[in-house]
Structure formats: C-alpha cells, structure tokens
PDB file of C-alpha atoms in Angstrom:
ATOM      1  CA  MET A  11       0.000   0.000   0.000  1.00 88.00           C
ATOM      2  CA  LEU A  12       1.311   3.442  -0.945  1.00 93.00           C
ATOM      3  CA  ASN A  13       1.948   6.060   1.701  1.00 95.00           C
ATOM      4  CA  GLU A  14       1.344   9.801   1.249  1.00 95.00           C
ATOM      5  CA  ARG A  15       4.937  10.537   0.224  1.00 95.00           C
ATOM      6  CA  GLU A  16       4.872   7.837  -2.448  1.00 95.00           C
ATOM      7  CA  MET A  17       1.521   9.038  -3.791  1.00 95.00           C
ATOM      8  CA  LYS A  18       2.825  12.618  -3.949  1.00 95.00           C
ATOM      9  CA  ALA A  19       5.924  11.483  -5.854  1.00 95.00           C
ATOM     10  CA  ILE A  20       3.807   9.534  -8.324  1.00 94.00           C
ATOM     11  CA  GLN A  21       1.419  12.457  -8.798  1.00 93.00           C
ATOM     12  CA  LEU A  22       4.305  14.840  -9.469  1.00 94.00           C
ATOM     13  CA  TYR A  23       5.831  12.373 -11.926  1.00 93.00           C
ATOM     14  CA  TYR A  24       2.497  11.845 -13.666  1.00 89.00           C
ATOM     15  CA  GLN A  25       1.878  15.614 -13.966  1.00 87.00           C
ATOM     16  CA  GLY A  26       5.164  15.962 -15.829  1.00 87.00           C
ATOM     17  CA  GLY A  27       6.103  19.419 -14.550  1.00 89.00           C
ATOM     18  CA  MET A  28       9.287  18.410 -12.749  1.00 92.00           C
ATOM     19  CA  THR A  29      12.354  16.329 -13.460  1.00 93.00           C
ATOM     20  CA  VAL A  30      12.730  13.025 -11.640  1.00 94.00           C
ATOM     21  CA  GLU A  31      15.622  14.537  -9.664  1.00 95.00           C
ATOM     22  CA  GLU A  32      13.401  17.449  -8.573  1.00 95.00           C
ATOM     23  CA  ILE A  33      10.634  15.039  -7.550  1.00 95.00           C
ATOM     24  CA  ALA A  34      13.084  13.007  -5.471  1.00 95.00           C
ATOM     25  CA  HIS A  35      14.281  16.162  -3.709  1.00 95.00           C
ATOM     26  CA  GLU A  36      10.731  17.494  -3.190  1.00 95.00           C
ATOM     27  CA  CYS A  37       9.519  14.231  -1.671  1.00 95.00           C
ATOM     28  CA  GLY A  38      12.569  13.546   0.470  1.00 95.00           C
ATOM     29  CA  TYR A  39      14.068  10.656  -1.509  1.00 95.00           C
ATOM     30  CA  LYS A  40      17.808  10.082  -1.689  1.00 91.00           C
ATOM     31  CA  ASN A  41      18.014  10.296  -5.485  1.00 92.00           C
ATOM     32  CA  ARG A  42      16.086   9.730  -8.694  1.00 92.00           C
ATOM     33  CA  SER A  43      16.724   5.977  -8.715  1.00 94.00           C
ATOM     34  CA  SER A  44      14.426   5.736  -5.691  1.00 94.00           C
ATOM     35  CA  ILE A  45      11.643   7.263  -7.787  1.00 94.00           C
ATOM     36  CA  TYR A  46      12.302   4.838 -10.637  1.00 94.00           C
ATOM     37  CA  LYS A  47      12.141   1.898  -8.197  1.00 95.00           C
ATOM     38  CA  LEU A  48       8.878   3.247  -6.809  1.00 95.00           C
ATOM     39  CA  LEU A  49       7.373   3.549 -10.280  1.00 94.00           C
ATOM     40  CA  LYS A  50       8.134  -0.112 -11.042  1.00 94.00           C
ATOM     41  CA  ARG A  51       6.102  -1.389  -8.099  1.00 95.00           C
ATOM     42  CA  GLU A  52       2.746  -2.989  -8.839  1.00 95.00           C
ATOM     43  CA  ASP A  53       0.830  -0.772  -6.400  1.00 95.00           C
ATOM     44  CA  ALA A  54       2.426   2.306  -7.999  1.00 94.00           C
ATOM     45  CA  GLN A  55       1.349   1.120 -11.455  1.00 93.00           C
ATOM     46  CA  GLU A  56      -2.196   0.657 -10.167  1.00 94.00           C
ATOM     47  CA  TYR A  57      -2.145   4.198  -8.761  1.00 94.00           C
ATOM     48  CA  ILE A  58      -0.844   5.562 -12.081  1.00 91.00           C
ATOM     49  CA  ASP A  59      -3.713   3.772 -13.847  1.00 89.00           C
ATOM     50  CA  LEU A  60      -6.155   5.364 -11.411  1.00 90.00           C
ATOM     51  CA  LEU A  61      -4.673   8.823 -12.086  1.00 89.00           C
ATOM     52  CA  ALA A  62      -4.930   8.205 -15.832  1.00 85.00           C
ATOM     53  CA  GLN A  63      -8.589   7.196 -15.525  1.00 84.00           C
ATOM     54  CA  GLU A  64      -9.363  10.310 -13.473  1.00 86.00           C
ATOM     55  CA  SER A  65      -7.595  12.508 -16.038  1.00 82.00           C
ATOM     56  CA  LEU A  66      -9.538  10.895 -18.858  1.00 77.00           C
ATOM     57  CA  LYS A  67     -12.849  11.391 -17.038  1.00 81.00           C
ATOM     58  CA  GLU A  68     -12.024  15.057 -16.420  1.00 81.00           C
ATOM     59  CA  ALA A  69     -10.997  15.601 -20.038  1.00 75.00           C
ATOM     60  CA  LEU A  70     -14.186  13.985 -21.317  1.00 75.00           C
ATOM     61  CA  ARG A  71     -16.264  16.025 -18.873  1.00 78.00           C
ATOM     62  CA  THR A  72     -14.614  19.214 -20.158  1.00 78.00           C
ATOM     63  CA  LEU A  73     -15.194  18.177 -23.760  1.00 73.00           C
ATOM     64  CA  ARG A  74     -18.852  17.391 -23.030  1.00 72.00           C
ATOM     65  CA  ILE A  75     -19.385  20.753 -21.345  1.00 75.00           C
ATOM     66  CA  ASN A  76     -17.871  22.570 -24.316  1.00 72.00           C
ATOM     67  CA  SER A  77     -19.102  20.260 -27.081  1.00 68.00           C
ATOM     68  CA  ARG A  78     -21.676  22.680 -28.484  1.00 71.00           C
ATOM     69  CA  ASP A  79     -19.129  25.501 -28.809  1.00 74.00           C
ATOM     70  CA  LEU A  80     -16.523  23.105 -30.196  1.00 69.00           C
ATOM     71  CA  SER A  81     -18.988  21.803 -32.787  1.00 68.00           C
ATOM     72  CA  LYS A  82     -19.774  25.312 -33.980  1.00 73.00           C
ATOM     73  CA  ILE A  83     -16.077  26.200 -34.209  1.00 72.00           C
ATOM     74  CA  ILE A  84     -15.317  23.008 -36.133  1.00 71.00           C
ATOM     75  CA  VAL A  85     -18.227  23.650 -38.541  1.00 74.00           C
ATOM     76  CA  ASP A  86     -16.955  27.191 -39.123  1.00 76.00           C
ATOM     77  CA  ILE A  87     -13.450  25.907 -39.807  1.00 75.00           C
ATOM     78  CA  ALA A  88     -14.776  23.207 -42.142  1.00 74.00           C
ATOM     79  CA  ARG A  89     -16.761  25.836 -44.058  1.00 79.00           C
ATOM     80  CA  GLY A  90     -13.681  27.993 -44.471  1.00 79.00           C
ATOM     81  CA  ASN A  91     -14.971  30.768 -42.218  1.00 79.00           C
ATOM     82  CA  ILE A  92     -11.514  31.541 -40.909  1.00 77.00           C
ATOM     83  CA  LYS A  93     -10.720  35.078 -39.816  1.00 77.00           C
ATOM     84  CA  ASN A  94      -7.329  34.367 -38.280  1.00 76.00           C
ATOM     85  CA  THR A  95      -5.370  31.329 -39.451  1.00 74.00           C
ATOM     86  CA  LYS A  96      -3.063  31.495 -36.426  1.00 74.00           C
ATOM     87  CA  THR A  97      -6.035  31.262 -34.072  1.00 79.00           C
ATOM     88  CA  VAL A  98      -7.510  28.307 -35.946  1.00 76.00           C
ATOM     89  CA  TYR A  99      -4.190  26.495 -35.967  1.00 78.00           C
ATOM     90  CA  ALA A 100      -3.794  27.138 -32.228  1.00 80.00           C
ATOM     91  CA  GLN A 101      -7.349  25.921 -31.522  1.00 73.00           C
ATOM     92  CA  LEU A 102      -6.883  22.710 -33.498  1.00 75.00           C
ATOM     93  CA  ASN A 103      -3.457  22.117 -31.971  1.00 77.00           C
ATOM     94  CA  ALA A 104      -4.787  22.664 -28.433  1.00 73.00           C
ATOM     95  CA  LEU A 105      -7.698  20.293 -29.063  1.00 69.00           C
ATOM     96  CA  THR A 106      -5.386  17.627 -30.465  1.00 69.00           C
ATOM     97  CA  ASN A 107      -2.986  17.965 -27.519  1.00 69.00           C
ATOM     98  CA  ALA A 108      -5.819  17.768 -24.998  1.00 64.00           C
ATOM     99  CA  LEU A 109      -7.183  14.629 -26.639  1.00 63.00           C
ATOM    100  CA  GLU A 110      -3.758  12.999 -26.796  1.00 65.00           C
ATOM    101  CA  LYS A 111      -3.040  13.755 -23.131  1.00 61.00           C
ATOM    102  CA  ALA A 112      -6.377  12.197 -22.300  1.00 57.00           C
ATOM    103  CA  GLY A 113      -5.299   9.087 -24.205  1.00 58.00           C
ATOM    104  CA  LEU A 114      -7.696   9.708 -27.058  1.00 59.00           C
ATOM    105  CA  ASN A 115      -7.021   9.680 -30.756  1.00 58.00           C
ATOM    106  CA  GLN A 116      -8.852   8.634 -33.890  1.00 55.00           C
ATOM    107  CA  LYS A 117      -8.299   4.972 -32.985  1.00 55.00           C
ATOM    108  CA  THR A 118      -9.477   5.146 -29.377  1.00 53.00           C
ATOM    109  CA  LEU A 119     -12.162   7.829 -29.410  1.00 49.00           C
ATOM    110  CA  VAL A 120     -15.637   6.369 -29.224  1.00 49.00           C
ATOM    111  CA  ILE A 121     -18.601   8.698 -29.235  1.00 46.00           C
ATOM    112  CA  GLU A 122     -21.487   7.350 -27.249  1.00 44.00           C
ATOM    113  CA  GLU A 123     -24.951   8.459 -28.244  1.00 41.00           C
ATOM    114  CA  SER A 124     -27.379   9.661 -25.642  1.00 44.00           C
ATOM    115  CA  LYS A 125     -30.501  11.798 -25.589  1.00 43.00           C
ATOM    116  CA  ASN A 126     -28.379  14.880 -24.895  1.00 48.00           C
ATOM    117  CA  ASP A 127     -26.087  14.039 -27.794  1.00 54.00           C
ATOM    118  CA  ASP A 128     -29.127  13.640 -30.040  1.00 60.00           C
ATOM    119  CA  GLN A 129     -30.415  17.059 -29.007  1.00 64.00           C
ATOM    120  CA  GLU A 130     -27.045  18.685 -29.670  1.00 62.00           C
ATOM    121  CA  TYR A 131     -26.759  16.827 -32.974  1.00 62.00           C
ATOM    122  CA  ASN A 132     -30.200  18.065 -34.012  1.00 69.00           C
ATOM    123  CA  GLU A 133     -29.254  21.635 -33.089  1.00 68.00           C
ATOM    124  CA  LEU A 134     -26.075  21.325 -35.132  1.00 66.00           C
ATOM    125  CA  MET A 135     -27.994  19.950 -38.109  1.00 69.00           C
ATOM    126  CA  ASP A 136     -30.519  22.803 -37.849  1.00 72.00           C
ATOM    127  CA  MET A 137     -27.649  25.292 -37.830  1.00 68.00           C
ATOM    128  CA  LEU A 138     -26.153  23.660 -40.936  1.00 66.00           C
ATOM    129  CA  LYS A 139     -29.512  23.716 -42.749  1.00 70.00           C
ATOM    130  CA  LYS A 140     -29.921  27.415 -41.969  1.00 70.00           C
ATOM    131  CA  GLU A 141     -26.426  28.104 -43.311  1.00 62.00           C
ATOM    132  CA  GLU A 142     -27.156  26.124 -46.488  1.00 63.00           C
ATOM    133  CA  GLY A 143     -30.374  28.085 -46.960  1.00 65.00           C
ATOM    134  CA  LYS A 144     -28.440  31.366 -46.802  1.00 61.00           C
ATOM    135  CA  GLU A 145     -26.023  30.229 -49.513  1.00 54.00           C
ATOM    136  CA  GLU A 146     -28.750  29.384 -52.034  1.00 54.00           C
TER     137      GLU A 146
END
C-alpha cells in the first residue's frame, strides 16, 4: 500500500512538470533511482492507472461541457470561415494535444450516443440547414 509521500511522488511524476531529480528532492528521496524503483512497483502502477482514468474522465467532462461551442467552431473551420489562421491552428493544436493527453485519438475515441447528444446533434444539423439556406 502506498503512503502519502509515495503518492505525492507519483502524482508529481504523472503531472510531468518536474524532473525526476526534482521530484526526489521534493519528496525527500535520496536520489532519482528511488523514484524509478517506486514507479516499477505494482501498487504504484495501479495508482498511475487510477490517475490516468481520473484525467480521462475530467478531459471527457470538459469536452462534453464545451461540445456545443466546439462543434460550432469546427463547422466554421470546415466551411472555411476563418478570420485568423493562427487562431484556428492554435485551436486545433490545443484540441489535439488535450485529446492525446487524455489518451484519445482517432483509434481510441468512441462517441457514445445519448438523448443529450441527439439534441445537440439536431441543433447542429438545424444550424447547418440554416447556413445552407443562406447560400442558395
């Protein structure tokens, strides 16, 4: 079973903001090899898996909350309604990075349908129909 110091070291390692040497110093370990030994333990691997699952849930929650706005932005980009190419590139890059950090990519992303998704889909389709009507 992991103690608080070990969990802190694993969290810092998982967050990726510090070097292994810095983590060892911060958590009171002798050197970085102690951190590497900790990371190899089965209970540490289970804790890392738990942290990864929590991160994925949070990322998906954030994507769900912002899905309507994201859909509209993506539709605008797809239609060529781009005012600032640097902004669009940054938006797409940020979205890609967020998905990758959450462990999602085109091979692993599965969109589950629900009543809410259907409602948002219908709103998106209505928006597209209105836009098509304006073009004609």
